[in-house]
Coordinates of C-alpha atoms in Angstrom, one line a residue:
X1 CA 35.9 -83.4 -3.8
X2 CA 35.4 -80.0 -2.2
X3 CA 36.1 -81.4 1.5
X4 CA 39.1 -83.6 -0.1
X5 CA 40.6 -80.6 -1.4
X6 CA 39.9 -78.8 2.3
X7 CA 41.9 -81.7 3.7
X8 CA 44.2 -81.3 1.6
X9 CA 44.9 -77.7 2.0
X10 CA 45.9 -77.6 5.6
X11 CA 48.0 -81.3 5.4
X12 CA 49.9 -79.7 2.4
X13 CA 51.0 -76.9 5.1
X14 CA 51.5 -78.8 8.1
X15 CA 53.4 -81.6 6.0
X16 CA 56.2 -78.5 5.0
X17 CA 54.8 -79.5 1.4
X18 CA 53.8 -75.9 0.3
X19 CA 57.2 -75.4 2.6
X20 CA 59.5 -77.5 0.2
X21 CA 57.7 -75.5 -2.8
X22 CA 58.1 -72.0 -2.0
X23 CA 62.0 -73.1 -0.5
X24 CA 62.6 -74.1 -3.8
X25 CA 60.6 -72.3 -6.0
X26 CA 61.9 -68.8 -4.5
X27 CA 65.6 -70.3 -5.7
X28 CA 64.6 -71.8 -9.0
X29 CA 62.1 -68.9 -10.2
X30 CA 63.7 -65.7 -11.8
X31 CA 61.2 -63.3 -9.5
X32 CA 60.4 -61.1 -12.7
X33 CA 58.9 -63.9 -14.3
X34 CA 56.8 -65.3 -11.5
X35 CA 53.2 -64.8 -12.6
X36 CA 54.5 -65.7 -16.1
X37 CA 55.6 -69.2 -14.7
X38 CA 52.5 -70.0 -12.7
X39 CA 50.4 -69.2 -16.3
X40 CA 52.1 -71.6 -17.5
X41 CA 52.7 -74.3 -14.9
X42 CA 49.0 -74.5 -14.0
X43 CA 48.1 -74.4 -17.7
X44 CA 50.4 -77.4 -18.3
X45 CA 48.9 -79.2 -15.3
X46 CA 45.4 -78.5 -16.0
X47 CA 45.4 -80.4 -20.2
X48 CA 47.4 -83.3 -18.2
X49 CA 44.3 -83.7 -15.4
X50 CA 41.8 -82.1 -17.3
X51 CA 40.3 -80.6 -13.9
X52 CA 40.4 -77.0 -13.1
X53 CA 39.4 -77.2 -9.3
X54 CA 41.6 -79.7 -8.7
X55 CA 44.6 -77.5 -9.9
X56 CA 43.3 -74.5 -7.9
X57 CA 43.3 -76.7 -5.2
X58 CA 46.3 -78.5 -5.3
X59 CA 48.9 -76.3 -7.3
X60 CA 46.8 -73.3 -7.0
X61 CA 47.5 -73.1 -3.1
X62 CA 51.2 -73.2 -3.5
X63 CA 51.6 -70.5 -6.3
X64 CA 49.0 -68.4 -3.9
X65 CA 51.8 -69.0 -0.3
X66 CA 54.9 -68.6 -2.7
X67 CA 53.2 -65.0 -4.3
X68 CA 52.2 -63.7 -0.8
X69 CA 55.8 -64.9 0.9
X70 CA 57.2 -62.8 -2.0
X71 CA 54.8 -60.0 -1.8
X72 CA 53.0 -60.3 -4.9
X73 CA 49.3 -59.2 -5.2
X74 CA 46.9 -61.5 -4.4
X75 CA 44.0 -60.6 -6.8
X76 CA 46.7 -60.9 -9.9
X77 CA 48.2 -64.2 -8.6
X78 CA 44.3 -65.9 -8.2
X79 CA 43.5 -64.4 -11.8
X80 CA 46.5 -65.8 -13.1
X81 CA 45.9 -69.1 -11.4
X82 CA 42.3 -69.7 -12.6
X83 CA 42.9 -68.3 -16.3
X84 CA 45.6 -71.2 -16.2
X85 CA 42.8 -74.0 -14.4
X86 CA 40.7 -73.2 -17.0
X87 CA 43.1 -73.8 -20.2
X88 CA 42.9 -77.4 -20.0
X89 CA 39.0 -77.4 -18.7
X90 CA 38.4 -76.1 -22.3
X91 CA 40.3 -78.2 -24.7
X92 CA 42.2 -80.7 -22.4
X93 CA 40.9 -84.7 -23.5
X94 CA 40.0 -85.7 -20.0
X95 CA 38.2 -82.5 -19.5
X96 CA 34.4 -83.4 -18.2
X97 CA 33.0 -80.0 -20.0
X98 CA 34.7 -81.0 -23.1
X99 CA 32.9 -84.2 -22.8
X100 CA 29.7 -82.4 -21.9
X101 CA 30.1 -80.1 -24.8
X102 CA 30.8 -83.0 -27.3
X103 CA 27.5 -84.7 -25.9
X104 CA 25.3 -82.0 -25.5
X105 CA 25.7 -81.1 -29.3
X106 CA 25.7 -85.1 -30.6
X107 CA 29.4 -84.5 -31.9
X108 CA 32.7 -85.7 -32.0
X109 CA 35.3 -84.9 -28.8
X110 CA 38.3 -85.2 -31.5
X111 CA 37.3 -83.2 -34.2
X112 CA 36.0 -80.6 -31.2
X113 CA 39.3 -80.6 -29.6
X114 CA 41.2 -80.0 -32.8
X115 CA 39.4 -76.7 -33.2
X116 CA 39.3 -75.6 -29.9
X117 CA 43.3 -75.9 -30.4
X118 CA 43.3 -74.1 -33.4
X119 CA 41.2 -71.1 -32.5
X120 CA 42.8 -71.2 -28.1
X121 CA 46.5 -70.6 -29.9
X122 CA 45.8 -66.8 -30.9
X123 CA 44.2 -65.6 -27.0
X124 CA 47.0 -67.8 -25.5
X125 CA 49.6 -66.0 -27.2
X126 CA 48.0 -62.8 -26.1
X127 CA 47.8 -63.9 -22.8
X128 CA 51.5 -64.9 -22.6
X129 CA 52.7 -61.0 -23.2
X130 CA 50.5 -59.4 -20.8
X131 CA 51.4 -62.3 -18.0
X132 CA 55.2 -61.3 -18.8
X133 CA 54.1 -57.7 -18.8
X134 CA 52.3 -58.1 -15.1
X135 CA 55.4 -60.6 -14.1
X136 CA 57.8 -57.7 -14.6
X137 CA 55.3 -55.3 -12.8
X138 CA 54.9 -57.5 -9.9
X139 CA 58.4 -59.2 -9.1
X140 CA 58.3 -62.0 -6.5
X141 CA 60.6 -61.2 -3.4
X142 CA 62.2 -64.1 -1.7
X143 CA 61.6 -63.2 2.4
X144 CA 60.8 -66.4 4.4
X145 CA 63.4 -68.9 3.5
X146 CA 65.7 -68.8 6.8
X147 CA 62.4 -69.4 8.8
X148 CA 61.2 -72.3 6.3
X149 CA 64.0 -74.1 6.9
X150 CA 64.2 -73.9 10.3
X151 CA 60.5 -74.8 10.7
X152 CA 60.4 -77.6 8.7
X153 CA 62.6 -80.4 7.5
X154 CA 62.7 -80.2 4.0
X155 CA 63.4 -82.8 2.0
X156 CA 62.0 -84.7 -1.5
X157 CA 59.7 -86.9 0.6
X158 CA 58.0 -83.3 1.5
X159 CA 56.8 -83.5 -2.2
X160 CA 55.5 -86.7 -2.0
X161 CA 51.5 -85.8 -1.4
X162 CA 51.8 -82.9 -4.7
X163 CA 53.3 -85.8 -6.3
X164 CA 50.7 -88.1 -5.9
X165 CA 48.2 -85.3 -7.2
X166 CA 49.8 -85.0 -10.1
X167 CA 50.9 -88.6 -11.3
X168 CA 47.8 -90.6 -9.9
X169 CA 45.5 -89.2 -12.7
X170 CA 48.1 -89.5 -15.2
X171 CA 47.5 -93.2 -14.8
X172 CA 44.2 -93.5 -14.5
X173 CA 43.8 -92.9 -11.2
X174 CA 40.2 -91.1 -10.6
X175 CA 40.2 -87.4 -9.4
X176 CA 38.8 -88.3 -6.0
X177 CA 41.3 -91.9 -5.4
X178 CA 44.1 -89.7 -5.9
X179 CA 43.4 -86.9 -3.4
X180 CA 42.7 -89.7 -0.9
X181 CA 46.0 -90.8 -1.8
X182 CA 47.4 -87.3 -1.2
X183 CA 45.6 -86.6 2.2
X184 CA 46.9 -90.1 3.5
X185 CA 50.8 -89.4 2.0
X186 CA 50.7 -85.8 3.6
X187 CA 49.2 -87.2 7.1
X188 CA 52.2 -89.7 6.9
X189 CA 54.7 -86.8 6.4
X190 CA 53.4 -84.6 8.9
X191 CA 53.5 -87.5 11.9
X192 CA 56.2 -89.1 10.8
X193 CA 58.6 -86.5 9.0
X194 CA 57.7 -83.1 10.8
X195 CA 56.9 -84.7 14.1
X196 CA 53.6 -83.8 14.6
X197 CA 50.9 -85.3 17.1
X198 CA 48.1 -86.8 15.7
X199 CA 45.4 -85.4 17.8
X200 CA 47.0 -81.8 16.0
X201 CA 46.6 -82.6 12.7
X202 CA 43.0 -84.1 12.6
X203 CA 42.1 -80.5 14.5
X204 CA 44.4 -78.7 11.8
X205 CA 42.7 -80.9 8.8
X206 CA 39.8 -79.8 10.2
X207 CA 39.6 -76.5 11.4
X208 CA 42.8 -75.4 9.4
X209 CA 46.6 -75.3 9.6
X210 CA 48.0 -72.4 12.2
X211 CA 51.6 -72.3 12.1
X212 CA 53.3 -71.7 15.9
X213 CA 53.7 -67.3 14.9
X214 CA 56.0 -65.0 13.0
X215 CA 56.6 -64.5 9.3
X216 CA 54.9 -67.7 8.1
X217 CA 51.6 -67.1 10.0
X218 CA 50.3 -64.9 7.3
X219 CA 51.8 -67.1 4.1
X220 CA 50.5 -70.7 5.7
X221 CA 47.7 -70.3 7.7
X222 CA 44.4 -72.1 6.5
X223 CA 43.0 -74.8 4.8
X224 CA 40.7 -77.2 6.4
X225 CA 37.7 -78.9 5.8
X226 CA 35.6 -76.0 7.2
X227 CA 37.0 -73.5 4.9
X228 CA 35.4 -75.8 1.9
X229 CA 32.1 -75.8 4.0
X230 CA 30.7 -72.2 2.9
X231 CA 31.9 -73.5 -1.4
X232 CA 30.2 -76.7 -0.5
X233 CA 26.9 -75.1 0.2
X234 CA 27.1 -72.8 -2.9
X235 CA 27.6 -76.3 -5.2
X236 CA 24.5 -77.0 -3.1
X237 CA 22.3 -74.4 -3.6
X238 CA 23.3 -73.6 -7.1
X239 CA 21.8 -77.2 -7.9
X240 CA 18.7 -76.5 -6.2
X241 CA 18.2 -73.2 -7.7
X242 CA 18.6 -74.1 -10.8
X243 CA 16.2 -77.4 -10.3
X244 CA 13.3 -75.2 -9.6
X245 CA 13.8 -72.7 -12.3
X246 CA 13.7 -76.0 -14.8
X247 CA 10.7 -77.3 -13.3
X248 CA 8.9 -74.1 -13.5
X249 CA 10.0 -74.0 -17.0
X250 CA 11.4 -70.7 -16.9
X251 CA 13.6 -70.7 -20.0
X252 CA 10.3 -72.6 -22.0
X253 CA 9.3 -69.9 -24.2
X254 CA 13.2 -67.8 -24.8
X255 CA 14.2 -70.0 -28.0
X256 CA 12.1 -67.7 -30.3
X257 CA 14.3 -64.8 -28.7
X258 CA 17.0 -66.8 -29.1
X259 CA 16.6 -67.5 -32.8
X260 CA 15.7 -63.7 -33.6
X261 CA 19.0 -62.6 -32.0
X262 CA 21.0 -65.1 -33.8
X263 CA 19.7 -63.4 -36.7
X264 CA 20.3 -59.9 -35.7
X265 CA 23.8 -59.8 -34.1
X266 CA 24.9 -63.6 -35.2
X267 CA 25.3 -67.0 -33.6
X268 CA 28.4 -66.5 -32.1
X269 CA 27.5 -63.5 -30.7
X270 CA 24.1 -65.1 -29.4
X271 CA 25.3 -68.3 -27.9
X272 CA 27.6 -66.3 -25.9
X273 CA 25.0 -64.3 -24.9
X274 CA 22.5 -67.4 -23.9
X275 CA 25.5 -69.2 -22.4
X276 CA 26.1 -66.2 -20.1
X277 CA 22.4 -65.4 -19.1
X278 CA 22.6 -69.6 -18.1
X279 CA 25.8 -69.1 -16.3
X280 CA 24.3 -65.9 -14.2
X281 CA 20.5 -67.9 -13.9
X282 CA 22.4 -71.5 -12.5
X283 CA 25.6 -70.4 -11.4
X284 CA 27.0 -73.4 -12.7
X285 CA 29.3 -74.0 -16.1
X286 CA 27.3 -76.8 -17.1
X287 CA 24.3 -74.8 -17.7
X288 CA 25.8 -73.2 -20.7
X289 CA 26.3 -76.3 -22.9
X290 CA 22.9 -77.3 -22.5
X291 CA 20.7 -74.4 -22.3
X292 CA 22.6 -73.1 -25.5
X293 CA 21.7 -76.6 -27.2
X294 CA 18.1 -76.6 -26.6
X295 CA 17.8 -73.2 -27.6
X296 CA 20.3 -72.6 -30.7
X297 CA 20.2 -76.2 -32.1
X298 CA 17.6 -75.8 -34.8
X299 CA 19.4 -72.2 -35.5
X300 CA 22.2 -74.2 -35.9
X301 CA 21.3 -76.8 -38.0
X302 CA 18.9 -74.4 -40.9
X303 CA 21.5 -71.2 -40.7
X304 CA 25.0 -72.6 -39.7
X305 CA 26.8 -75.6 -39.9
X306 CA 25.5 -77.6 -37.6
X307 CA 26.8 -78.9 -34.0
X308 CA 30.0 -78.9 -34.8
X309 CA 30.0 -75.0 -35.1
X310 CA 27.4 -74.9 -32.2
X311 CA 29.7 -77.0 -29.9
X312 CA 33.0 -75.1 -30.7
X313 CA 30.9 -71.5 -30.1
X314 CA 29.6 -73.0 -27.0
X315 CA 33.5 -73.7 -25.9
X316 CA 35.1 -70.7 -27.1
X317 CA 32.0 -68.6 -25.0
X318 CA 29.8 -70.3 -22.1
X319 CA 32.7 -72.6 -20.8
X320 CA 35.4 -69.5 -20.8
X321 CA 33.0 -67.3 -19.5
X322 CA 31.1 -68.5 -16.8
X323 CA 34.4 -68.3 -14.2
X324 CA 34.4 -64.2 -15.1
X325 CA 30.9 -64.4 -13.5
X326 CA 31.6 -63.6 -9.8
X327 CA 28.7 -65.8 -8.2
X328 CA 28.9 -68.2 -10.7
X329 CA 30.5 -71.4 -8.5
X330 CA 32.7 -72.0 -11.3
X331 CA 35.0 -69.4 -9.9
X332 CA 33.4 -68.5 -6.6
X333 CA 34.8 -72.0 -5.5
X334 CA 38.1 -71.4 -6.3
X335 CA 38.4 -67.9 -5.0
X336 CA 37.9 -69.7 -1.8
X337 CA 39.9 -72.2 -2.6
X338 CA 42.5 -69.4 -2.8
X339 CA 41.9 -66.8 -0.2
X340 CA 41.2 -64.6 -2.6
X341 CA 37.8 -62.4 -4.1
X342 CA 36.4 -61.5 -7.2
X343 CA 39.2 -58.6 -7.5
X344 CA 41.2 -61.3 -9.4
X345 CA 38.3 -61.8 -12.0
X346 CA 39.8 -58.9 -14.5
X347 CA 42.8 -60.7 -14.3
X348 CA 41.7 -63.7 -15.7
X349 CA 43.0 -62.7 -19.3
X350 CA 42.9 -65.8 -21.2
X351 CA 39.1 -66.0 -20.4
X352 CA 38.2 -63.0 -22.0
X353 CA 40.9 -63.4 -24.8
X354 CA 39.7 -66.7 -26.2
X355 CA 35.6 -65.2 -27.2
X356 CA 37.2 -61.9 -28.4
X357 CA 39.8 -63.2 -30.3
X358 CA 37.0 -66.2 -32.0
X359 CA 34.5 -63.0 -32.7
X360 CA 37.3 -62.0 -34.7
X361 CA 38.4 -64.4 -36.4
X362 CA 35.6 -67.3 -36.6
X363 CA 35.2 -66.9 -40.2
X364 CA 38.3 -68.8 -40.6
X365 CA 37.1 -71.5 -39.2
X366 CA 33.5 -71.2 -40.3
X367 CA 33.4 -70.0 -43.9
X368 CA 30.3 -67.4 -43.7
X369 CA 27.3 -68.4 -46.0
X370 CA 26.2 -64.9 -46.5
X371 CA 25.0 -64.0 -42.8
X372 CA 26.3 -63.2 -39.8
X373 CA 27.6 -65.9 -37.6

């Protein structure tokens, strides 16, 4: 997936599809609503696909050329972008953490998914004003169109490899088939519609997209399969790393600690913490889920109300918080993905929103049984 997306990336740019995008986007998209609109957009996209590196990938990389071809910050565009990938990672059906959630705890992806939408409404809505605020703050300025359309020819079959990206999966179409799909359609449009030599574009899918100079050097220059190479070996190592921690049985003896915290400071309070000491120990997302089962379940199941209350804490903590981890891969990746860095992490509001706003009001959800939970 990760050299797919590479691929993908730089065939995007040489096919003028990020082209037709910010062309038309920088005429349809009041400029004081910008970041408001990608929030939005890539939170729509993301419950559709259920995939958040595919939409930082895909989507992700235009709303990143159309913020720096209208001037607006980089860090605040990526943290926008990834607060809005992650929206439907949570609660989306076709999410795989969802599903990893639901089977980690031995519950039901339905009833999970209900909840998660009841208690995600509150931090969304809080995450709405301050994108609106930062939109108004950061105003998109159209300043590349003449040369856009006198680089590249334009028109709706430009749009055709996004397309695929999007409506593929909507059909059943697996993740991986439909990016295949969407490397081949941009290839097409970029020998056949832009006029480019094929020798080119293999080097460009490689080694990245370099338009010929001028304004659009700095707004579409990269991709490539060896941008993805440097993510690639972080998936890589982050499995290995946290293969030999399990082996050596490293977490073995925490559950006790695990249990007494619950009872000091509450569940909630200590499956975030266990789902963030995972996500900081195996810089993965998955961790979370599982570590947090194996040592909270029994807690759980004597104190609480069981898995369904240990799977929605789980959601509403580890899988939210493990991209505000800076080396965790879950948003290392698509930092890369986006030329940005971890600047953009504090701008990740719906992230931090969604445990802050639960802490607050879980007993709505949870009726409290005389503890803390």
């Amino acid at each position: 997936i990760y050299l797919l997306i590479g691929a993908i990336t730089a065939l995007w740019r040489s096919a003028g599809t990020i082209g037709f995008f910010i062309y038309h986007g920088l005429q349809i998209i009041t400029p004081q609503m910008f970041l408001l609109v990608a929030f939005l957009l890539t939170s729509f996209i993301s419950y559709a696909l259920g995939t958040s590196f595919g939409v930082v990938g895909t989507v992700g990389v235009i709303l990143m050329a159309l913020a720096r071809s209208g001037g607006v910050d980089a860090a605040v565009t990526a943290g926008t972008i990834i607060a809005g990938a992650y929206f439907g990672d949570r609660c989306s059906p076709a999410s795989s953490s969802a599903a990893l959630v639901a089977a980690a705890t031995g519950t039901a992806l339905e009833r999970n998914l209900r909840r998660m939408h009841r208690t995600g409404w509150l931090p969304y809505v809080v995450s709405l004003a301050v994108y609106a605020a930062l939109s108004v703050t950061h105003p998109l300025a159209a300043v590349v169109l003449t040369t856009l359309a006198e680089t590249y020819r334009l028109g709706w079959w430009t749009a055709l490899p996004a397309a695929a990206i999007i409506v593929l999966p909507l059909c059943r179409v697996s993740i991986r088939r439909s990016m295949a799909v969407s490397v081949l359609a941009a290839l097409a449009v970029t020998l056949w519609g832009q006029g480019g030599r094929l020798w080119d574009v293999l080097r460009d899918t490689v080694l990245g997209y370099r338009p010929a100079g001028g304004a659009l050097q700095q707004v579409l220059a990269g991709g490539g399969v060896v941008s993805m190479l440097t993510a690639t070996l972080m998936a890589i190592s982050a499995g290995m790393y946290a293969g030999l921690l399990d082996s050596a049985g490293v977490l073995g003896g925490v559950r006790r600690h695990a249990a007494a915290l619950a009872r000091r400071a509450g569940r909630f309070p200590a499956c975030a913490a266990v789902c963030a000491l995972a996500g900081m120990i195996f810089c993965n997302q998955s961790a979370g889920p599982v570590v947090a089962d194996q040592l909270l379940e029994e807690t759980y199941r004597t104190r609480g109300q069981g898995g369904e209350e240990l799977a929605l804490d789980i959601e509403n903590s580890g899988i939210v918080m493990a991209p505000l981890i800076p080396w965790n891969i879950s948003v290392s990746i698509p930092l890369v993905m986006l030329g940005a860095d971890a600047s953009a992490i504090p701008y990740e509001v719906l992230l931090y929103a969604i445990p802050l706003c639960y802490l607050l009001t879980k007993r709505r959800v949870f009726a409290a049984k005389g503890e803390r939970i």
